[in-house]
Amino acid sequence: MTSTSTQHPSAQRKPKKSPQGKTRWEPLADILECGKKSPYLWSLPEGIVTQEVADRLSGWCTVSMQKSPCSKEAILDLQNWVATDSEPHPLEAIHALQSLWLSNKLEVRDEAQLAEQVVERAAKVQAEGNGGSYETAWHEFLCEVEMPLVLAAVGRPMKLTAKNLGQTIQDLLEEICDTDGVPHASHLAYLRPILGSWIRSLAFAKHLGINLSKKKLQSLYDAFFEQCIRFSTCDQHAMGCTPSNYDFSKRMFQLGLDHCSDGEAKLLAAGGLGVGRKPKLSTLEGLVTASAHTEWGSLALLRTHWTRMAAKLMVSYEGSAFDCHLDTFKTVLKGHWDLRIDKDGKNLSPEGDWGMVCWHDDDDGIYLELERNYSNGCKVQRQIFLGSEDAILYCGDAVFFDEACEWDYRSSLPLADGVELIPAEESREAHLVHHDINGATTNLGLVIPLSLPEWRQEAVDAGLQQEDRHLIHFGHRGRCRGYFPIFFDLNPVRSQSGLTWRRLTVGESMEICEEDTAVAFRVQVGHEQWIFYRALSGTANRTFFGQNLFSDFFAAQFDTDGQTNELISINENDDPR
């Protein structure tokens, strides 16, 4: 392959010799130290690559690392790819990057003409990307950061500086993350692919003598790496995304840790992903919070701690959508959380998007409150509380109208694949169970509709049931306000114990409050008990179950002595509407 005097000087370094005497290109040696699987298959989202593409990329990668000449099959495959028309797509960029590795091998083996064609094709892909027609931020990172580095490494003249590349990375991250590094909901699926490209880019930058780990960039990298761990499920997949065969790469995270300056990163990766030596839970408790939220990005993650089996609920509410992903030691809920409000038999339409009202995160639990307006003067406030120590999840929708009317509520929570709702025969609670492909059944927890009477013999125009792949909670009201709470016990052992619940009497000024003024509930599972309170007509000095408070929302747990330990108290100075 021809080169000019303006090529990056470090591109002329001699290749390393492995212990076996095999010639290796320096960046490849750094990246593929533990295996031959293509690093361009690192953590790819679902639907990006077929098995045929994966085999091609891995084949090119393997050939580029071998001492022997390229096989005729590999050369023919490369020639066929070069002859096809290029398209501005991430998959095209991945092919171009992997082909550049092989072009370096072709040059050594006197296939200079084909190597030159490969480089020209890759440069064309990079130039088309520079046109700005990026499908995703990941595509932009591939073309704006990684591709120039790899082109320079194979001898193509490129004007690269640490300052310009660093600014490109900063600008890109500002588009997809808030000031705390939490990603926007629309970019969640591309966190890991971007991290993979970043890690590979660091290897090539080092090879070229370009420092991409200066103070500001290092802080950005550490924060981004942390988010990739935070938004991970118990089985190491990316939260909120469709699992694929390629969305987790242990090797990628191992190499990524080498670039972290944060001393906690190894503990987070070991606890949250199982990459590295498993730490003690007590060690993880003193680390940065495992939860995160961004109002700008319409995304929140309620997570109890940094272990893989931690209870964690992610909600994204960008635009008109409201998606959720509940994960413990298995995924419980995943998909679109639908809400329907009918007034006088007619469906009310949303007016505007969901907006964040309150976020609170401490050692007792994580609390999120959102609201949305509907037509006909209707407003819905959604409360979510995840207990940090108790493994409980409390979700409540408060519905408000300007005046009393007849209306119906219907919430549809998406059950994850293999999850089924098993209702009790005589009472209204239900168990969540998972059926695997071999027919084995695992208990996941318990669901209690707190606003409903415990026993089925008491007729009500409301219920909790499964329809298709959804958990349906519904009810009818004839007042101007109503509340629909659901209690999840996510402890699979405790949830099989005896249980009971009931609505508590709430008093104000020596009078009993109506159900559209304030409501309170007590629930017991096994030996553990909790109480919950919600004001619906503004905060006031009210009492229930020995509690006297002035709050919009309150939750507490009973200890072994019968004393209440406050979990959270949300106080509003004016009407919660």
mmCIF file of C-alpha atoms in Angstrom, residues 34 42 59 77 112 178 213 300 307 317 392 404 492 568:
data_model
loop_
_atom_site.group_PDB
_atom_site.id
_atom_site.type_symbol
_atom_site.label_atom_id
_atom_site.label_comp_id
_atom_site.label_asym_id
_atom_site.label_seq_id
_atom_site.Cartn_x
_atom_site.Cartn_y
_atom_site.Cartn_z
ATOM 1 C CA CYS A 34 -7.362 -12.915 25.295
ATOM 2 C CA TRP A 42 -18.579 -6.137 21.250
ATOM 3 C CA GLY A 59 -13.047 -14.585 10.041
ATOM 4 C CA ASP A 77 -14.659 -12.249 0.526
ATOM 5 C CA ALA A 112 -0.953 -4.178 -1.914
ATOM 6 C CA ASP A 178 -26.940 15.084 30.837
ATOM 7 C CA SER A 213 -7.058 10.313 28.642
ATOM 8 C CA ALA A 300 -34.949 7.004 35.705
ATOM 9 C CA THR A 307 -25.091 -6.409 42.802
ATOM 10 C CA TYR A 317 -41.044 8.324 29.481
ATOM 11 C CA ILE A 392 -40.535 -4.076 47.953
ATOM 12 C CA ALA A 404 -67.249 14.316 40.424
ATOM 13 C CA PRO A 492 -39.250 -14.860 46.533
ATOM 14 C CA ILE A 568 -40.088 8.194 53.035
#
